[in-house]
PDB file of C-alpha atoms in Angstrom:
ATOM      1  CA  MET E 109     -50.295-153.073 -89.376  1.00  0.00           C
ATOM      2  CA  ARG E 110     -50.346-150.508 -86.573  1.00  0.00           C
ATOM      3  CA  LEU E 111     -47.479-148.275 -85.535  1.00  0.00           C
ATOM      4  CA  LYS E 112     -46.423-148.892 -81.937  1.00  0.00           C
ATOM      5  CA  LEU E 113     -44.370-146.183 -80.278  1.00  0.00           C
ATOM      6  CA  VAL E 114     -44.550-148.075 -76.994  1.00  0.00           C
ATOM      7  CA  PRO E 115     -44.491-151.884 -76.635  1.00  0.00           C
ATOM      8  CA  SER E 116     -47.819-153.548 -75.827  1.00  0.00           C
ATOM      9  CA  GLU E 117     -46.572-154.545 -72.391  1.00  0.00           C
ATOM     10  CA  THR E 118     -43.963-152.570 -70.478  1.00  0.00           C
ATOM     11  CA  ASN E 119     -42.533-153.154 -67.040  1.00  0.00           C
ATOM     12  CA  TRP E 120     -40.444-150.059 -66.379  1.00  0.00           C
ATOM     13  CA  ASP E 121     -39.669-149.232 -62.754  1.00  0.00           C
ATOM     14  CA  PHE E 122     -40.453-145.529 -62.432  1.00  0.00           C
ATOM     15  CA  PHE E 123     -39.747-145.479 -58.706  1.00  0.00           C
ATOM     16  CA  LYS E 124     -36.319-147.090 -58.676  1.00  0.00           C
ATOM     17  CA  ARG E 125     -34.699-143.690 -58.211  1.00  0.00           C
ATOM     18  CA  TRP E 126     -37.709-141.597 -57.328  1.00  0.00           C
ATOM     19  CA  HIS E 127     -35.806-139.785 -54.586  1.00  0.00           C
ATOM     20  CA  LEU E 128     -33.399-138.454 -57.226  1.00  0.00           C
ATOM     21  CA  THR E 129     -36.069-137.423 -59.738  1.00  0.00           C
ATOM     22  CA  PHE E 130     -38.230-135.837 -57.056  1.00  0.00           C
ATOM     23  CA  GLY E 131     -35.208-134.061 -55.608  1.00  0.00           C
ATOM     24  CA  ALA E 132     -34.252-132.769 -59.069  1.00  0.00           C
ATOM     25  CA  SER E 133     -37.774-131.392 -59.498  1.00  0.00           C
ATOM     26  CA  ALA E 134     -37.594-129.672 -56.107  1.00  0.00           C
ATOM     27  CA  LEU E 135     -34.212-128.115 -56.991  1.00  0.00           C
ATOM     28  CA  ALA E 136     -35.586-126.953 -60.358  1.00  0.00           C
ATOM     29  CA  MET E 137     -38.495-125.274 -58.584  1.00  0.00           C
ATOM     30  CA  VAL E 138     -36.133-123.547 -56.128  1.00  0.00           C
ATOM     31  CA  ALA E 139     -33.952-122.398 -59.040  1.00  0.00           C
ATOM     32  CA  SER E 140     -37.045-121.033 -60.817  1.00  0.00           C
ATOM     33  CA  VAL E 141     -38.040-119.020 -57.739  1.00  0.00           C
ATOM     34  CA  VAL E 142     -34.490-117.665 -57.412  1.00  0.00           C
ATOM     35  CA  LEU E 143     -34.486-116.684 -61.103  1.00  0.00           C
ATOM     36  CA  PHE E 144     -37.840-114.955 -60.680  1.00  0.00           C
ATOM     37  CA  PHE E 145     -36.549-112.720 -57.861  1.00  0.00           C
ATOM     38  CA  ALA E 146     -32.966-112.320 -59.106  1.00  0.00           C
ATOM     39  CA  VAL E 147     -33.537-111.903 -62.854  1.00  0.00           C
ATOM     40  CA  GLY E 148     -37.271-111.373 -63.192  1.00  0.00           C
ATOM     41  CA  LEU E 149     -39.615-111.807 -66.112  1.00  0.00           C
ATOM     42  CA  ASN E 150     -39.298-109.885 -69.348  1.00  0.00           C
ATOM     43  CA  PHE E 151     -42.778-108.375 -69.042  1.00  0.00           C
ATOM     44  CA  GLY E 152     -44.494-107.208 -72.182  1.00  0.00           C
ATOM     45  CA  ILE E 153     -46.404-103.989 -72.645  1.00  0.00           C
ATOM     46  CA  ASP E 154     -49.514-105.760 -71.296  1.00  0.00           C
ATOM     47  CA  PHE E 155     -48.033-105.725 -67.791  1.00  0.00           C
ATOM     48  CA  LEU E 156     -45.631-102.772 -67.828  1.00  0.00           C
ATOM     49  CA  GLY E 157     -47.709-100.204 -69.659  1.00  0.00           C
ATOM     50  CA  GLY E 158     -46.423 -98.425 -72.743  1.00  0.00           C
ATOM     51  CA  THR E 159     -46.601 -98.781 -76.503  1.00  0.00           C
ATOM     52  CA  THR E 160     -45.406-101.386 -78.979  1.00  0.00           C
ATOM     53  CA  ILE E 161     -45.097-100.388 -82.635  1.00  0.00           C
ATOM     54  CA  ARG E 162     -44.445-103.012 -85.287  1.00  0.00           C
ATOM     55  CA  THR E 163     -42.754-101.807 -88.485  1.00  0.00           C
ATOM     56  CA  GLU E 164     -42.342-103.501 -91.846  1.00  0.00           C
ATOM     57  CA  SER E 165     -40.224-102.508 -94.830  1.00  0.00           C
ATOM     58  CA  THR E 166     -38.622-103.810 -98.009  1.00  0.00           C
ATOM     59  CA  GLN E 167     -35.326-102.287 -96.845  1.00  0.00           C
ATOM     60  CA  ALA E 168     -33.100-103.903 -94.233  1.00  0.00           C
ATOM     61  CA  VAL E 169     -33.643-102.781 -90.650  1.00  0.00           C
ATOM     62  CA  ASP E 170     -30.933-100.437 -89.379  1.00  0.00           C
ATOM     63  CA  VAL E 171     -31.447-100.312 -85.613  1.00  0.00           C
ATOM     64  CA  GLY E 172     -28.885 -97.534 -85.182  1.00  0.00           C
ATOM     65  CA  ALA E 173     -30.555 -95.339 -87.787  1.00  0.00           C
ATOM     66  CA  TYR E 174     -33.963 -95.973 -86.252  1.00  0.00           C
ATOM     67  CA  ARG E 175     -32.651 -94.982 -82.827  1.00  0.00           C
ATOM     68  CA  GLN E 176     -31.028 -91.786 -84.125  1.00  0.00           C
ATOM     69  CA  ALA E 177     -34.261 -90.793 -85.897  1.00  0.00           C
ATOM     70  CA  ILE E 178     -36.360 -91.349 -82.735  1.00  0.00           C
ATOM     71  CA  ALA E 179     -33.904 -89.775 -80.243  1.00  0.00           C
ATOM     72  CA  PRO E 180     -34.994 -86.113 -80.825  1.00  0.00           C
ATOM     73  CA  LEU E 181     -38.557 -87.032 -79.770  1.00  0.00           C
ATOM     74  CA  ASP E 182     -37.303 -87.616 -76.189  1.00  0.00           C
ATOM     75  CA  LEU E 183     -39.492 -90.674 -75.519  1.00  0.00           C
ATOM     76  CA  GLY E 184     -37.369 -92.098 -72.701  1.00  0.00           C
ATOM     77  CA  ASP E 185     -36.596 -95.805 -72.672  1.00  0.00           C
ATOM     78  CA  VAL E 186     -37.028 -97.092 -76.262  1.00  0.00           C
ATOM     79  CA  SER E 187     -36.235-100.696 -77.235  1.00  0.00           C
ATOM     80  CA  ILE E 188     -35.782-101.545 -80.929  1.00  0.00           C
ATOM     81  CA  THR E 189     -35.383-105.151 -82.038  1.00  0.00           C
ATOM     82  CA  GLU E 190     -35.370-106.743 -85.454  1.00  0.00           C
ATOM     83  CA  VAL E 191     -37.779-109.650 -85.841  1.00  0.00           C
ATOM     84  CA  PHE E 192     -36.626-112.722 -87.743  1.00  0.00           C
ATOM     85  CA  ASP E 193     -38.925-115.448 -88.965  1.00  0.00           C
ATOM     86  CA  ALA E 194     -38.595-118.271 -91.489  1.00  0.00           C
ATOM     87  CA  SER E 195     -42.020-117.428 -92.907  1.00  0.00           C
ATOM     88  CA  PHE E 196     -40.981-113.893 -93.946  1.00  0.00           C
ATOM     89  CA  ASP E 197     -40.311-113.118 -97.598  1.00  0.00           C
ATOM     90  CA  ALA E 198     -36.767-112.253 -98.670  1.00  0.00           C
ATOM     91  CA  ASP E 199     -37.600-108.546 -98.884  1.00  0.00           C
ATOM     92  CA  GLN E 200     -39.745-108.481 -95.735  1.00  0.00           C
ATOM     93  CA  HIS E 201     -37.914-106.794 -92.857  1.00  0.00           C
ATOM     94  CA  VAL E 202     -39.767-106.410 -89.579  1.00  0.00           C
ATOM     95  CA  ALA E 203     -38.850-104.544 -86.413  1.00  0.00           C
ATOM     96  CA  GLN E 204     -40.538-104.017 -83.060  1.00  0.00           C
ATOM     97  CA  ILE E 205     -40.253-100.712 -81.202  1.00  0.00           C
ATOM     98  CA  ARG E 206     -41.204-100.683 -77.522  1.00  0.00           C
ATOM     99  CA  ILE E 207     -41.686 -97.333 -75.830  1.00  0.00           C
ATOM    100  CA  GLN E 208     -41.997 -96.935 -72.087  1.00  0.00           C
ATOM    101  CA  GLN E 209     -45.110 -95.449 -70.520  1.00  0.00           C
ATOM    102  CA  GLN E 210     -45.052 -91.676 -70.889  1.00  0.00           C
ATOM    103  CA  GLU E 211     -45.262 -89.769 -67.625  1.00  0.00           C
ATOM    104  CA  GLY E 212     -48.599 -88.016 -67.167  1.00  0.00           C
ATOM    105  CA  HIS E 213     -50.309 -89.963 -69.965  1.00  0.00           C
ATOM    106  CA  GLU E 214     -52.345 -93.166 -69.888  1.00  0.00           C
ATOM    107  CA  ALA E 215     -50.922 -94.029 -73.313  1.00  0.00           C
ATOM    108  CA  ILE E 216     -48.730 -92.475 -75.961  1.00  0.00           C
ATOM    109  CA  THR E 217     -50.559 -89.677 -77.779  1.00  0.00           C
ATOM    110  CA  GLU E 218     -51.595 -89.785 -81.420  1.00  0.00           C
ATOM    111  CA  GLU E 219     -49.376 -86.763 -82.076  1.00  0.00           C
ATOM    112  CA  THR E 220     -46.333 -88.597 -80.702  1.00  0.00           C
ATOM    113  CA  ILE E 221     -47.086 -91.691 -82.790  1.00  0.00           C
ATOM    114  CA  SER E 222     -47.450 -89.529 -85.901  1.00  0.00           C
ATOM    115  CA  ALA E 223     -44.149 -87.766 -85.151  1.00  0.00           C
ATOM    116  CA  LEU E 224     -42.401 -91.110 -84.667  1.00  0.00           C
ATOM    117  CA  GLU E 225     -43.802 -92.492 -87.917  1.00  0.00           C
ATOM    118  CA  SER E 226     -42.717 -89.345 -89.788  1.00  0.00           C
ATOM    119  CA  ALA E 227     -39.211 -89.596 -88.326  1.00  0.00           C
ATOM    120  CA  LEU E 228     -38.856 -93.188 -89.479  1.00  0.00           C
ATOM    121  CA  LYS E 229     -40.315 -92.481 -92.914  1.00  0.00           C
ATOM    122  CA  ALA E 230     -37.681 -89.794 -93.373  1.00  0.00           C
ATOM    123  CA  ILE E 231     -34.940 -92.458 -93.294  1.00  0.00           C
ATOM    124  CA  ASP E 232     -36.979 -95.256 -94.920  1.00  0.00           C
ATOM    125  CA  PRO E 233     -39.841 -94.129 -97.203  1.00  0.00           C
ATOM    126  CA  ALA E 234     -40.918 -97.755 -97.725  1.00  0.00           C
ATOM    127  CA  ILE E 235     -41.620 -98.356 -94.032  1.00  0.00           C
ATOM    128  CA  THR E 236     -45.161 -99.234 -92.886  1.00  0.00           C
ATOM    129  CA  PHE E 237     -46.715 -99.654 -89.444  1.00  0.00           C
ATOM    130  CA  PRO E 238     -48.951-102.781 -89.340  1.00  0.00           C
ATOM    131  CA  SER E 239     -49.811-102.475 -85.653  1.00  0.00           C
ATOM    132  CA  VAL E 240     -49.632-100.078 -82.717  1.00  0.00           C
ATOM    133  CA  GLU E 241     -50.561-101.365 -79.234  1.00  0.00           C
ATOM    134  CA  SER E 242     -50.803 -99.143 -76.145  1.00  0.00           C
ATOM    135  CA  VAL E 243     -51.569-100.102 -72.538  1.00  0.00           C
ATOM    136  CA  GLY E 244     -51.895 -97.579 -69.704  1.00  0.00           C
ATOM    137  CA  PRO E 245     -50.501 -98.097 -66.173  1.00  0.00           C
ATOM    138  CA  LYS E 246     -53.926 -98.606 -64.584  1.00  0.00           C
ATOM    139  CA  VAL E 247     -54.883-101.273 -67.102  1.00  0.00           C
ATOM    140  CA  SER E 248     -51.520-103.037 -66.803  1.00  0.00           C
ATOM    141  CA  GLY E 249     -51.876-103.194 -62.990  1.00  0.00           C
ATOM    142  CA  GLU E 250     -55.343-104.702 -63.306  1.00  0.00           C
ATOM    143  CA  LEU E 251     -54.057-107.238 -65.841  1.00  0.00           C
ATOM    144  CA  ILE E 252     -51.320-108.395 -63.464  1.00  0.00           C
ATOM    145  CA  ARG E 253     -53.824-108.873 -60.652  1.00  0.00           C
ATOM    146  CA  THR E 254     -56.416-110.686 -62.773  1.00  0.00           C
ATOM    147  CA  ALA E 255     -53.720-112.907 -64.336  1.00  0.00           C
ATOM    148  CA  ILE E 256     -52.521-114.036 -60.903  1.00  0.00           C
ATOM    149  CA  GLU E 257     -56.108-114.586 -59.780  1.00  0.00           C
ATOM    150  CA  ALA E 258     -56.865-116.666 -62.882  1.00  0.00           C
ATOM    151  CA  VAL E 259     -53.937-119.037 -62.306  1.00  0.00           C
ATOM    152  CA  VAL E 260     -54.578-119.375 -58.538  1.00  0.00           C
ATOM    153  CA  LEU E 261     -58.323-119.988 -59.017  1.00  0.00           C
ATOM    154  CA  ALA E 262     -57.642-122.588 -61.714  1.00  0.00           C
ATOM    155  CA  ILE E 263     -55.325-124.518 -59.384  1.00  0.00           C
ATOM    156  CA  ALA E 264     -57.815-124.185 -56.490  1.00  0.00           C
ATOM    157  CA  ALA E 265     -60.630-125.514 -58.699  1.00  0.00           C
ATOM    158  CA  VAL E 266     -58.488-128.495 -59.657  1.00  0.00           C
ATOM    159  CA  LEU E 267     -57.728-129.165 -55.974  1.00  0.00           C
ATOM    160  CA  PHE E 268     -61.457-129.167 -55.174  1.00  0.00           C
ATOM    161  CA  TYR E 269     -62.358-131.382 -58.143  1.00  0.00           C
ATOM    162  CA  ILE E 270     -59.695-134.010 -57.443  1.00  0.00           C
ATOM    163  CA  TRP E 271     -60.618-134.000 -53.749  1.00  0.00           C
ATOM    164  CA  LEU E 272     -64.219-134.859 -54.654  1.00  0.00           C
ATOM    165  CA  ARG E 273     -63.322-137.261 -57.467  1.00  0.00           C
ATOM    166  CA  PHE E 274     -60.650-139.198 -55.585  1.00  0.00           C
ATOM    167  CA  GLU E 275     -59.129-138.873 -52.114  1.00  0.00           C
ATOM    168  CA  TRP E 276     -57.308-135.938 -50.528  1.00  0.00           C
ATOM    169  CA  GLN E 277     -53.943-137.633 -51.105  1.00  0.00           C
ATOM    170  CA  PHE E 278     -54.611-137.654 -54.845  1.00  0.00           C
ATOM    171  CA  SER E 279     -55.555-133.973 -54.824  1.00  0.00           C
ATOM    172  CA  ILE E 280     -52.341-132.978 -53.025  1.00  0.00           C
ATOM    173  CA  GLY E 281     -50.278-134.884 -55.592  1.00  0.00           C
ATOM    174  CA  ALA E 282     -52.156-133.382 -58.543  1.00  0.00           C
ATOM    175  CA  VAL E 283     -51.899-129.794 -57.286  1.00  0.00           C
ATOM    176  CA  ALA E 284     -48.190-130.249 -56.454  1.00  0.00           C
ATOM    177  CA  ALA E 285     -47.669-131.335 -60.072  1.00  0.00           C
ATOM    178  CA  LEU E 286     -49.539-128.248 -61.321  1.00  0.00           C
ATOM    179  CA  ILE E 287     -47.491-125.905 -59.120  1.00  0.00           C
ATOM    180  CA  HIS E 288     -44.354-127.670 -60.378  1.00  0.00           C
ATOM    181  CA  ASP E 289     -45.381-127.108 -64.020  1.00  0.00           C
ATOM    182  CA  VAL E 290     -46.299-123.439 -63.578  1.00  0.00           C
ATOM    183  CA  THR E 291     -43.175-122.687 -61.525  1.00  0.00           C
ATOM    184  CA  LEU E 292     -40.822-124.313 -64.035  1.00  0.00           C
ATOM    185  CA  THR E 293     -42.538-122.532 -66.924  1.00  0.00           C
ATOM    186  CA  ILE E 294     -42.046-119.170 -65.223  1.00  0.00           C
ATOM    187  CA  GLY E 295     -38.452-120.161 -64.446  1.00  0.00           C
ATOM    188  CA  ILE E 296     -37.591-120.947 -68.077  1.00  0.00           C
ATOM    189  CA  PHE E 297     -39.113-117.617 -69.149  1.00  0.00           C
ATOM    190  CA  CYS E 298     -36.922-115.834 -66.588  1.00  0.00           C
ATOM    191  CA  LEU E 299     -33.841-117.738 -67.753  1.00  0.00           C
ATOM    192  CA  LEU E 300     -34.364-117.154 -71.479  1.00  0.00           C
ATOM    193  CA  GLN E 301     -35.925-113.688 -71.050  1.00  0.00           C
ATOM    194  CA  ILE E 302     -38.740-114.489 -73.466  1.00  0.00           C
ATOM    195  CA  ARG E 303     -41.397-111.797 -73.463  1.00  0.00           C
ATOM    196  CA  PHE E 304     -44.079-112.538 -70.872  1.00  0.00           C
ATOM    197  CA  ASP E 305     -47.499-111.159 -71.780  1.00  0.00           C
ATOM    198  CA  LEU E 306     -51.174-112.110 -71.648  1.00  0.00           C
ATOM    199  CA  THR E 307     -50.754-114.871 -74.238  1.00  0.00           C
ATOM    200  CA  ILE E 308     -48.356-116.622 -71.845  1.00  0.00           C
ATOM    201  CA  ILE E 309     -50.992-116.458 -69.106  1.00  0.00           C
ATOM    202  CA  ALA E 310     -53.360-118.187 -71.547  1.00  0.00           C
ATOM    203  CA  ALA E 311     -50.644-120.790 -72.129  1.00  0.00           C
ATOM    204  CA  LEU E 312     -50.230-121.328 -68.362  1.00  0.00           C
ATOM    205  CA  LEU E 313     -53.951-121.951 -67.956  1.00  0.00           C
ATOM    206  CA  THR E 314     -53.874-124.371 -70.894  1.00  0.00           C
ATOM    207  CA  ILE E 315     -50.899-126.153 -69.346  1.00  0.00           C
ATOM    208  CA  VAL E 316     -52.846-126.520 -66.083  1.00  0.00           C
ATOM    209  CA  GLY E 317     -55.699-128.191 -67.963  1.00  0.00           C
ATOM    210  CA  TYR E 318     -53.425-130.442 -70.015  1.00  0.00           C
ATOM    211  CA  SER E 319     -51.335-131.515 -67.037  1.00  0.00           C
ATOM    212  CA  ILE E 320     -54.312-132.347 -64.850  1.00  0.00           C
ATOM    213  CA  ASN E 321     -55.847-134.384 -67.675  1.00  0.00           C
ATOM    214  CA  ASP E 322     -52.735-136.565 -67.845  1.00  0.00           C
ATOM    215  CA  THR E 323     -52.549-136.844 -64.045  1.00  0.00           C
ATOM    216  CA  VAL E 324     -56.210-137.837 -63.735  1.00  0.00           C
ATOM    217  CA  ILE E 325     -55.747-140.616 -66.320  1.00  0.00           C
ATOM    218  CA  VAL E 326     -52.891-142.074 -64.277  1.00  0.00           C
ATOM    219  CA  PHE E 327     -54.702-141.628 -60.956  1.00  0.00           C
ATOM    220  CA  ASP E 328     -57.889-143.212 -62.257  1.00  0.00           C
ATOM    221  CA  ARG E 329     -55.934-146.278 -63.302  1.00  0.00           C
ATOM    222  CA  VAL E 330     -54.206-146.304 -59.896  1.00  0.00           C
ATOM    223  CA  ARG E 331     -57.600-146.350 -58.180  1.00  0.00           C
ATOM    224  CA  GLU E 332     -58.710-149.232 -60.394  1.00  0.00           C
ATOM    225  CA  ASN E 333     -55.598-151.242 -59.660  1.00  0.00           C
ATOM    226  CA  LEU E 334     -55.797-150.589 -55.932  1.00  0.00           C
ATOM    227  CA  ARG E 335     -59.058-152.519 -56.007  1.00  0.00           C
ATOM    228  CA  ARG E 336     -57.686-155.159 -58.354  1.00  0.00           C
ATOM    229  CA  TYR E 337     -54.389-155.812 -56.552  1.00  0.00           C
ATOM    230  CA  LYS E 338     -55.349-155.604 -52.923  1.00  0.00           C
ATOM    231  CA  GLN E 339     -52.182-157.307 -51.658  1.00  0.00           C
ATOM    232  CA  LYS E 340     -49.598-155.522 -53.804  1.00  0.00           C
ATOM    233  CA  ALA E 341     -47.485-152.739 -52.379  1.00  0.00           C
ATOM    234  CA  LEU E 342     -48.470-149.225 -53.386  1.00  0.00           C
ATOM    235  CA  THR E 343     -45.172-148.836 -55.294  1.00  0.00           C
ATOM    236  CA  ASP E 344     -46.033-151.844 -57.464  1.00  0.00           C
ATOM    237  CA  VAL E 345     -49.570-150.599 -58.082  1.00  0.00           C
ATOM    238  CA  LEU E 346     -48.280-147.188 -59.167  1.00  0.00           C
ATOM    239  CA  ASN E 347     -45.713-148.783 -61.492  1.00  0.00           C
ATOM    240  CA  ILE E 348     -48.350-151.027 -63.055  1.00  0.00           C
ATOM    241  CA  SER E 349     -50.727-148.094 -63.547  1.00  0.00           C
ATOM    242  CA  ILE E 350     -48.140-145.824 -65.169  1.00  0.00           C
ATOM    243  CA  ASN E 351     -46.979-148.625 -67.472  1.00  0.00           C
ATOM    244  CA  GLU E 352     -50.560-149.384 -68.493  1.00  0.00           C
ATOM    245  CA  THR E 353     -51.236-145.745 -69.420  1.00  0.00           C
ATOM    246  CA  MET E 354     -47.830-145.145 -71.039  1.00  0.00           C
ATOM    247  CA  SER E 355     -49.048-145.849 -74.573  1.00  0.00           C
ATOM    248  CA  ARG E 356     -51.836-143.316 -74.221  1.00  0.00           C
ATOM    249  CA  THR E 357     -49.482-140.733 -72.691  1.00  0.00           C
ATOM    250  CA  VAL E 358     -46.900-141.036 -75.473  1.00  0.00           C
ATOM    251  CA  MET E 359     -49.564-140.925 -78.176  1.00  0.00           C
ATOM    252  CA  THR E 360     -51.337-137.854 -76.777  1.00  0.00           C
ATOM    253  CA  SER E 361     -48.217-135.876 -75.876  1.00  0.00           C
ATOM    254  CA  GLY E 362     -46.398-136.859 -79.060  1.00  0.00           C
ATOM    255  CA  THR E 363     -49.143-135.849 -81.473  1.00  0.00           C
ATOM    256  CA  THR E 364     -49.722-132.576 -79.600  1.00  0.00           C
ATOM    257  CA  LEU E 365     -46.001-131.791 -79.714  1.00  0.00           C
ATOM    258  CA  LEU E 366     -45.892-132.439 -83.460  1.00  0.00           C
ATOM    259  CA  ALA E 367     -48.555-129.800 -84.034  1.00  0.00           C
ATOM    260  CA  LEU E 368     -46.902-127.334 -81.659  1.00  0.00           C
ATOM    261  CA  VAL E 369     -43.447-127.736 -83.204  1.00  0.00           C
ATOM    262  CA  ALA E 370     -44.963-127.032 -86.616  1.00  0.00           C
ATOM    263  CA  LEU E 371     -46.613-123.900 -85.206  1.00  0.00           C
ATOM    264  CA  TYR E 372     -43.353-122.823 -83.556  1.00  0.00           C
ATOM    265  CA  VAL E 373     -41.413-123.115 -86.821  1.00  0.00           C
ATOM    266  CA  LEU E 374     -44.040-121.829 -89.244  1.00  0.00           C
ATOM    267  CA  GLY E 375     -46.506-119.848 -87.144  1.00  0.00           C
ATOM    268  CA  GLY E 376     -44.593-116.570 -86.988  1.00  0.00           C
ATOM    269  CA  ASP E 377     -43.036-114.567 -84.170  1.00  0.00           C
ATOM    270  CA  VAL E 378     -46.370-113.225 -82.878  1.00  0.00           C
ATOM    271  CA  ILE E 379     -47.418-116.572 -81.363  1.00  0.00           C
ATOM    272  CA  ARG E 380     -43.955-118.017 -80.812  1.00  0.00           C
ATOM    273  CA  GLY E 381     -43.854-117.238 -77.075  1.00  0.00           C
ATOM    274  CA  PHE E 382     -47.258-118.873 -76.549  1.00  0.00           C
ATOM    275  CA  VAL E 383     -46.250-121.982 -78.528  1.00  0.00           C
ATOM    276  CA  PHE E 384     -42.925-122.270 -76.683  1.00  0.00           C
ATOM    277  CA  ALA E 385     -44.773-122.137 -73.358  1.00  0.00           C
ATOM    278  CA  MET E 386     -47.119-124.883 -74.557  1.00  0.00           C
ATOM    279  CA  ILE E 387     -44.263-127.122 -75.735  1.00  0.00           C
ATOM    280  CA  TRP E 388     -42.405-126.679 -72.461  1.00  0.00           C
ATOM    281  CA  GLY E 389     -45.610-127.161 -70.460  1.00  0.00           C
ATOM    282  CA  ILE E 390     -46.495-130.440 -72.166  1.00  0.00           C
ATOM    283  CA  VAL E 391     -43.008-131.818 -71.547  1.00  0.00           C
ATOM    284  CA  VAL E 392     -42.912-130.868 -67.855  1.00  0.00           C
ATOM    285  CA  GLY E 393     -46.615-131.727 -67.441  1.00  0.00           C
ATOM    286  CA  THR E 394     -46.070-135.276 -68.681  1.00  0.00           C
ATOM    287  CA  TYR E 395     -42.966-135.562 -66.503  1.00  0.00           C
ATOM    288  CA  SER E 396     -44.736-134.263 -63.386  1.00  0.00           C
ATOM    289  CA  SER E 397     -47.654-136.692 -63.741  1.00  0.00           C
ATOM    290  CA  ILE E 398     -45.176-139.543 -63.340  1.00  0.00           C
ATOM    291  CA  PHE E 399     -42.309-138.163 -61.268  1.00  0.00           C
ATOM    292  CA  VAL E 400     -44.043-135.577 -59.049  1.00  0.00           C
ATOM    293  CA  ALA E 401     -47.717-136.447 -58.539  1.00  0.00           C
ATOM    294  CA  SER E 402     -47.158-140.198 -58.191  1.00  0.00           C
ATOM    295  CA  PRO E 403     -44.239-140.009 -55.690  1.00  0.00           C
ATOM    296  CA  ILE E 404     -46.285-137.645 -53.512  1.00  0.00           C
ATOM    297  CA  LEU E 405     -49.136-140.168 -53.550  1.00  0.00           C
ATOM    298  CA  LEU E 406     -46.602-142.864 -52.621  1.00  0.00           C
ATOM    299  CA  TRP E 407     -45.262-140.720 -49.784  1.00  0.00           C
ATOM    300  CA  LEU E 408     -48.720-139.827 -48.388  1.00  0.00           C
ATOM    301  CA  GLY E 409     -50.137-143.314 -48.843  1.00  0.00           C
ATOM    302  CA  VAL E 410     -53.758-144.101 -49.625  1.00  0.00           C
ATOM    303  CA  LYS E 411     -56.409-146.240 -48.002  1.00  0.00           C
ATOM    304  CA  ARG E 412     -56.877-149.731 -49.447  1.00  0.00           C
ATOM    305  CA  ASP E 413     -60.306-150.694 -48.086  1.00  0.00           C
ATOM    306  CA  TRP E 414     -62.278-149.901 -51.246  1.00  0.00           C
ATOM    307  CA  SER E 415     -65.920-150.809 -50.771  1.00  0.00           C
ATOM    308  CA  LYS E 416     -67.140-150.314 -54.333  1.00  0.00           C
ATOM    309  CA  PRO E 417     -66.047-152.348 -57.348  1.00  0.00           C
ATOM    310  CA  SER E 418     -64.069-150.663 -60.113  1.00  0.00           C
ATOM    311  CA  GLN E 419     -66.161-149.219 -62.928  1.00  0.00           C
ATOM    312  CA  GLY E 420     -63.221-148.324 -65.130  1.00  0.00           C
ATOM    313  CA  GLY E 421     -64.438-144.742 -65.369  1.00  0.00           C
ATOM    314  CA  GLY E 422     -62.259-142.531 -67.528  1.00  0.00           C
ATOM    315  CA  THR E 423     -59.681-145.232 -68.319  1.00  0.00           C
ATOM    316  CA  GLN E 424     -61.350-147.185 -71.100  1.00  0.00           C
ATOM    317  CA  TYR E 425     -59.000-145.530 -73.599  1.00  0.00           C
ATOM    318  CA  ALA E 426     -55.839-145.738 -71.496  1.00  0.00           C
ATOM    319  CA  ASN E 427     -54.361-148.665 -73.464  1.00  0.00           C
ATOM    320  CA  ILE E 428     -54.658-147.147 -76.924  1.00  0.00           C
ATOM    321  CA  ASP E 429     -51.811-148.340 -79.123  1.00  0.00           C
ATOM    322  CA  ALA E 430     -49.547-145.551 -80.261  1.00  0.00           C
TER     323      ALA E 430
END
């Protein structure tokens, strides 16, 4: 007996209110852009430059005491936050101290770090310093540039691949879905002010790959069905194709989300931002394959005079039972 998360045959009309869903996606993208310029991202040390010091102690974290101990060092803007995690032991208390880039220095000096550690040890002898990360202003500027280049080049490569693999209408739909996913991911990070660092860039690139995989599965089935149902309207062909690949979509996205939720709960605060970005990206990536990429293909139209018979390439596993 096999578990079926989706019935063997579905006939859901995904385009009954496609103007509303597409409009909602457009508004969400506009809101994300507004949030980016009005609120901005909570950039990590990777992009701002500065130093992050992680502390650990058997005594409870007293943010006020930490701040008073550090104040005489005159380090400028210092952010101290206590880190909570379900995986920590009862007597494990962790804090994160972020220090702005010091004027005239590429990174905080060893003498300053030693003075800071001594100041904190004076109020908490049990405190330890598991990690110290410093990034200079020149490096942070290069990281911002290379991160933007990586995301743009990934989307451009996808555009080129889909253009060769399918038709230009398909490539426009696929790239619009990718831009939608990346924009909404940046928007949610602006809204929630989750720290945005290099691991989130890695998550964005992973989201691009995951989203395009789901979109290509749907588009490949659309191309098959365009040859199979030569007289059906494009709306009907798209509905049939999405319904036929729904089982595979639910199975793939569902099992991936199960693993990511487990990582989010049990993986610790170090990777939590990355995992959150992945969870959000899979949700919006699955949504965009159906409600962004496909409506754009419907709007642009596609030629129906296919000269070659369908080979079923890439869709032989589309009807896997979930």
